[in-house]
Amino acid sequence: MEEFARHETALLVAVDPELEPLGEQLRAIVGRGKRLRAAFCYWGWRAAGRPDGDGIVRAAAAVELVHAAAVVHDDLIDRSAVRHGLPTAHRALAPRAGVRARRTGRAAAGRALALLAGDLLIAWSAQLFGACGLPGAYLGRARPLWATLARELVAGECLEVLRTGADGDPVRAGDGDDCARSLQIVRYKTAKYTVEHPLHLGGVLGGAPPELVSAFSRYGLPLGEAFQLRDDLLGVFGCPGTTGKSNLDDLRGAKPTVLSTLMRRGATDAERRELGVLLAGGGALGPDELARYREIAERTGARRGVEALISARAATAAEAVAAARRTGLLAPHCAEALDALAGHCLARAS
């Protein structure tokens, strides 16, 4: 990925040296991340009985570039200032916009540049996938999955935007429908494109049979949901020095998370009113407000409720792998790799 980014940004800057700040930021974006989606794509291929090779590594890197683009756009939507302990793309690019941005403001110019950087990363993912070196017939059978991945990822992001502040009135008690709607966002915004779709892409590239692709879903969907639920908890209770993100982002954005839904469900009327004030605080939120939000999450049992959902989904994913191994769908070394990846997804602090 880093080699690809160096090559492509060199071509970009060859258009005009003024583009170097954008190239620098693109290289920085590509150089960060856990590479989970690439790993799942790779092991989907290996589970289909295919050997290691440069072609699948490049195809897996293409999947990771989709994630890089999604991160840039997600930070724009959320107006996040920090990721991985560094300024987000729009924040990093704002000071580089130069004097020409004075009329509209450097912050607006930074957001525009980041939006375009994310768009270019999407284009790079298609470019890298098409030139990964695997046979054309392999790529042809996997291409329809790219459309599914993009459609469902955008659907999840859009649902979060549409439902933030729409059905998440903190004064109203959270009910089962609210929780289901929050979980739907989790599934489409994160779970599918983090685990299920990368596994499907790798598997279909490798000619996996339909029953193995189905087993990937039985493993990937609950694991992907557990991954995002863990992320939601880390967003509130994690250490910013470890997560690299602010604990206040979800509060400032009044995100319709499962945690906030369970908090409303277990809160007293007074606490719901207090949540209404906290989630309407926007940029005025600080350490005291975060501490109170955490107190309500603990007292209502919302944090324990999310942990229970994570545990249940982790168990479902583990059983899916065990069943696929018992029936011979998964070779032992592939089953072990998927179990290890599940552990990496869930036992994390960032």
XYZ file of C-alpha atoms in Angstrom:
350
model
C 0.000 0.000 0.000
C 2.794 2.410 0.877
C 4.647 1.609 -2.352
C 1.452 2.129 -4.353
C 0.740 5.432 -2.577
C 4.283 6.711 -3.217
C 3.957 5.917 -6.910
C 0.506 7.455 -7.295
C 1.233 10.599 -5.297
C 4.380 11.156 -7.357
C 2.174 11.172 -10.452
C -0.250 13.522 -8.705
C 2.434 15.999 -7.699
C 3.908 15.827 -11.219
C 0.774 17.706 -12.309
C 1.797 20.625 -10.095
C 4.127 20.879 -7.055
C 1.360 22.772 -5.232
C -0.351 19.386 -4.789
C 2.412 18.074 -2.513
C 0.466 18.699 0.750
C -2.328 16.510 -0.612
C 0.160 13.829 -1.638
C 1.765 13.970 1.789
C -1.589 13.503 3.492
C -2.581 10.636 1.187
C 0.648 8.810 2.043
C -0.004 9.393 5.750
C -3.579 8.068 5.494
C -2.476 4.932 3.678
C 0.340 4.369 6.179
C -2.051 4.012 9.144
C -4.563 1.388 10.202
C -4.916 -2.149 11.548
C -5.200 -3.842 8.098
C -8.049 -5.992 9.387
C -10.059 -5.843 6.171
C -7.036 -6.844 4.138
C -6.408 -9.752 6.518
C -9.990 -11.030 6.187
C -9.799 -10.802 2.395
C -6.522 -12.727 2.429
C -7.900 -15.494 4.638
C -11.045 -15.749 2.542
C -8.719 -16.614 -0.345
C -6.681 -19.074 1.713
C -9.851 -20.724 3.042
C -10.839 -21.364 -0.585
C -7.728 -23.531 -0.843
C -5.522 -20.991 -2.594
C -1.826 -20.415 -1.802
C -0.105 -17.289 -0.624
C 0.952 -14.904 -3.378
C 1.513 -11.306 -4.418
C -1.756 -11.132 -6.360
C -4.003 -11.736 -3.377
C -1.920 -9.398 -1.206
C -2.489 -6.589 -3.729
C -6.202 -7.423 -3.976
C -6.450 -7.343 -0.182
C -4.640 -3.992 -0.145
C -7.332 -2.667 -2.499
C -9.958 -3.545 0.127
C -7.944 -1.659 2.731
C -7.946 1.432 0.514
C -11.756 1.417 0.678
C -11.414 1.615 4.447
C -8.899 4.464 4.153
C -11.410 6.402 2.056
C -14.246 5.626 4.479
C -12.165 6.916 7.396
C -11.512 10.236 5.660
C -15.190 10.700 4.821
C -16.346 9.520 8.261
C -14.086 12.043 9.987
C -15.498 14.748 7.735
C -19.078 13.793 8.583
C -18.321 13.648 12.303
C -16.051 16.722 12.250
C -13.502 14.689 14.198
C -10.253 16.436 15.012
C -7.988 13.481 15.830
C -7.498 9.895 14.652
C -4.588 7.609 15.564
C -3.399 10.464 17.760
C -2.851 12.713 14.734
C -4.938 15.438 13.096
C -7.614 14.065 10.786
C -7.202 14.705 7.058
C -9.387 17.817 6.918
C -7.646 19.290 9.967
C -4.177 18.486 8.617
C -4.937 19.959 5.202
C -6.590 23.173 6.439
C -3.341 25.040 7.296
C -1.874 23.971 3.944
C -4.630 25.593 1.912
C -2.667 28.825 1.573
C -3.699 32.385 1.039
C -6.163 31.524 -1.706
C -8.462 30.029 0.948
C -8.887 33.269 2.874
C -12.174 34.175 1.220
C -13.913 30.927 2.194
C -11.768 30.019 5.203
C -9.015 27.485 5.574
C -11.239 25.070 7.506
C -13.645 24.884 4.556
C -10.722 24.440 2.173
C -9.359 21.622 4.360
C -12.728 19.868 4.268
C -12.887 20.216 0.483
C -9.373 18.830 0.051
C -10.113 15.900 2.385
C -13.315 15.088 0.516
C -11.360 14.939 -2.726
C -8.631 12.852 -1.081
C -11.248 10.321 0.021
C -12.677 10.211 -3.491
C -9.216 9.567 -4.917
C -8.648 6.726 -2.439
C -11.821 5.058 -3.713
C -10.521 5.367 -7.265
C -7.181 3.932 -6.142
C -8.905 0.891 -4.647
C -10.526 0.025 -7.985
C -7.256 0.688 -9.807
C -5.216 -1.531 -7.495
C -7.787 -4.318 -7.574
C -7.882 -4.326 -11.357
C -4.097 -4.428 -11.580
C -3.481 -6.896 -8.732
C -2.204 -9.558 -11.114
C -4.805 -12.257 -10.506
C -6.390 -13.809 -13.621
C -9.157 -11.800 -15.268
C -11.664 -14.610 -14.748
C -11.044 -14.450 -10.985
C -11.514 -10.685 -10.918
C -14.651 -10.916 -13.042
C -16.473 -13.179 -10.605
C -15.565 -10.890 -7.668
C -16.428 -7.527 -9.248
C -20.172 -7.650 -8.427
C -19.226 -7.873 -4.741
C -17.592 -4.445 -4.960
C -20.928 -2.905 -5.872
C -22.562 -4.630 -2.895
C -19.797 -3.486 -0.539
C -20.056 0.144 -1.675
C -23.871 0.214 -1.619
C -24.173 -1.256 1.872
C -21.358 0.838 3.339
C -22.942 4.046 2.035
C -26.372 2.846 3.200
C -25.069 2.411 6.749
C -23.386 5.811 6.789
C -26.525 7.473 5.430
C -28.765 5.737 7.963
C -26.565 7.039 10.777
C -26.791 10.579 9.405
C -30.558 10.328 8.920
C -31.175 8.880 12.376
C -28.869 11.138 14.356
C -31.225 13.480 16.191
C -34.250 12.106 14.334
C -35.372 9.154 16.436
C -32.772 9.493 19.145
C -34.561 11.952 21.435
C -32.721 11.397 24.734
C -35.817 12.391 26.716
C -37.777 9.473 25.279
C -37.162 5.984 26.640
C -35.177 3.770 24.266
C -37.226 0.793 23.155
C -36.608 -2.411 21.230
C -37.227 -0.705 17.903
C -34.602 1.930 18.720
C -32.072 -0.772 19.557
C -32.837 -2.666 16.344
C -32.398 0.523 14.343
C -29.054 1.213 16.019
C -27.923 -2.347 15.348
C -28.921 -1.974 11.698
C -26.514 0.963 11.421
C -23.808 -1.133 13.093
C -24.371 -3.946 10.607
C -24.296 -1.879 7.446
C -21.862 0.874 8.411
C -19.183 -1.429 9.833
C -19.883 -5.141 10.196
C -20.358 -6.025 6.563
C -17.479 -4.091 5.047
C -15.082 -4.898 7.904
C -15.446 -8.681 8.002
C -18.147 -10.242 5.816
C -17.474 -8.503 2.490
C -13.673 -8.838 2.620
C -14.039 -12.557 3.372
C -16.498 -12.901 0.505
C -14.180 -11.061 -1.879
C -11.203 -13.232 -1.010
C -13.276 -16.385 -1.104
C -14.964 -15.654 -4.424
C -11.633 -14.630 -5.952
C -10.369 -18.051 -4.908
C -13.425 -19.941 -6.179
C -14.939 -20.730 -2.772
C -18.076 -22.899 -2.890
C -21.401 -21.288 -1.878
C -21.514 -23.171 1.419
C -18.149 -21.676 2.450
C -19.311 -18.184 1.464
C -22.380 -18.727 3.657
C -20.152 -19.828 6.524
C -18.218 -16.588 6.123
C -21.456 -14.679 6.713
C -22.316 -16.721 9.809
C -18.905 -15.784 11.190
C -18.449 -12.332 9.709
C -21.697 -10.585 10.549
C -21.737 -11.236 14.320
C -17.991 -10.592 14.566
C -18.282 -7.339 12.617
C -21.141 -6.194 14.836
C -19.147 -7.072 17.954
C -16.188 -5.121 16.538
C -18.279 -1.952 16.141
C -19.964 -2.380 19.529
C -16.502 -2.610 21.096
C -15.555 0.523 19.158
C -18.602 2.334 20.566
C -17.531 1.466 24.110
C -13.944 2.512 23.452
C -15.263 5.777 22.043
C -16.695 6.626 25.476
C -14.628 4.631 27.969
C -11.311 4.149 26.153
C -8.091 6.038 26.849
C -7.524 8.698 24.163
C -3.781 8.113 24.431
C -4.407 4.529 23.302
C -7.404 4.884 21.007
C -5.971 7.977 19.333
C -9.455 9.561 19.319
C -11.432 11.898 21.533
C -13.919 10.416 24.021
C -16.286 13.253 23.190
C -16.852 12.596 19.459
C -19.928 10.363 19.864
C -21.435 12.706 22.455
C -20.847 15.801 20.355
C -22.387 14.069 17.372
C -25.300 12.661 19.451
C -24.736 9.368 17.636
C -27.613 6.836 17.756
C -25.403 4.097 19.207
C -26.640 0.965 20.939
C -25.002 2.275 24.121
C -27.057 5.490 24.053
C -30.245 3.542 23.282
C -29.705 1.227 26.268
C -28.934 4.234 28.444
C -32.288 5.822 27.594
C -34.070 2.530 28.202
C -32.677 2.204 31.736
C -32.615 5.883 32.693
C -34.933 7.662 35.058
C -36.959 10.591 33.738
C -34.472 12.975 35.341
C -31.538 11.163 33.749
C -33.219 11.267 30.325
C -33.584 15.005 30.659
C -29.935 15.212 31.668
C -28.950 13.124 28.654
C -30.917 15.528 26.501
C -28.790 18.400 27.810
C -25.536 16.445 27.446
C -26.222 15.312 23.880
C -27.271 18.803 22.857
C -24.078 20.284 24.256
C -22.061 20.057 21.044
C -18.692 21.748 21.346
C -19.388 22.830 24.955
C -18.844 19.290 26.266
C -15.830 18.641 28.468
C -14.426 16.215 31.070
C -17.222 16.826 33.596
C -19.951 16.089 31.056
C -18.108 12.965 29.877
C -17.799 11.750 33.477
C -21.539 12.196 34.020
C -22.354 10.398 30.763
C -20.185 7.494 31.879
C -21.929 7.431 35.280
C -25.335 7.117 33.618
C -24.033 4.411 31.285
C -22.809 2.417 34.292
C -25.845 2.998 36.532
C -28.381 2.052 33.865
C -26.474 -1.115 32.983
C -26.020 0.110 29.405
C -22.311 -0.616 29.396
C -22.899 -4.134 30.716
C -25.651 -4.577 28.137
C -23.301 -3.729 25.273
C -20.650 -6.061 26.714
C -23.261 -8.840 26.774
C -24.116 -8.205 23.130
C -20.418 -8.362 22.250
C -19.959 -11.650 24.119
C -23.000 -13.237 22.473
C -21.819 -12.242 19.000
C -18.275 -13.407 19.691
C -19.638 -16.803 20.726
C -21.763 -17.036 17.569
C -18.740 -16.236 15.383
C -16.584 -18.794 17.206
C -19.218 -21.505 16.753
C -19.484 -20.700 13.042
C -15.747 -21.315 12.659
C -15.889 -24.484 14.753
C -18.802 -25.843 12.708
C -17.059 -25.071 9.415
C -13.951 -26.836 10.685
C -15.901 -29.890 11.885
C -17.590 -30.289 8.504
C -14.367 -29.857 6.565
C -15.311 -26.517 5.021
C -12.366 -24.839 6.755
C -8.880 -26.281 6.931
C -7.449 -26.237 10.480
C -4.893 -23.503 9.743
C -7.615 -21.274 8.248
C -9.937 -21.846 11.197
C -7.103 -20.941 13.561
C -6.403 -17.769 11.593
C -10.055 -16.693 11.741
C -10.187 -17.388 15.481
C -7.031 -15.336 15.970
C -8.458 -12.461 13.919
C -11.627 -12.553 16.013
C -9.562 -12.276 19.160
C -7.646 -9.362 17.669
C -10.903 -7.619 16.785
C -12.412 -7.889 20.233
C -9.563 -7.883 22.747
C -8.373 -4.422 21.816
C -7.917 -1.059 23.437
C -7.806 1.023 20.262
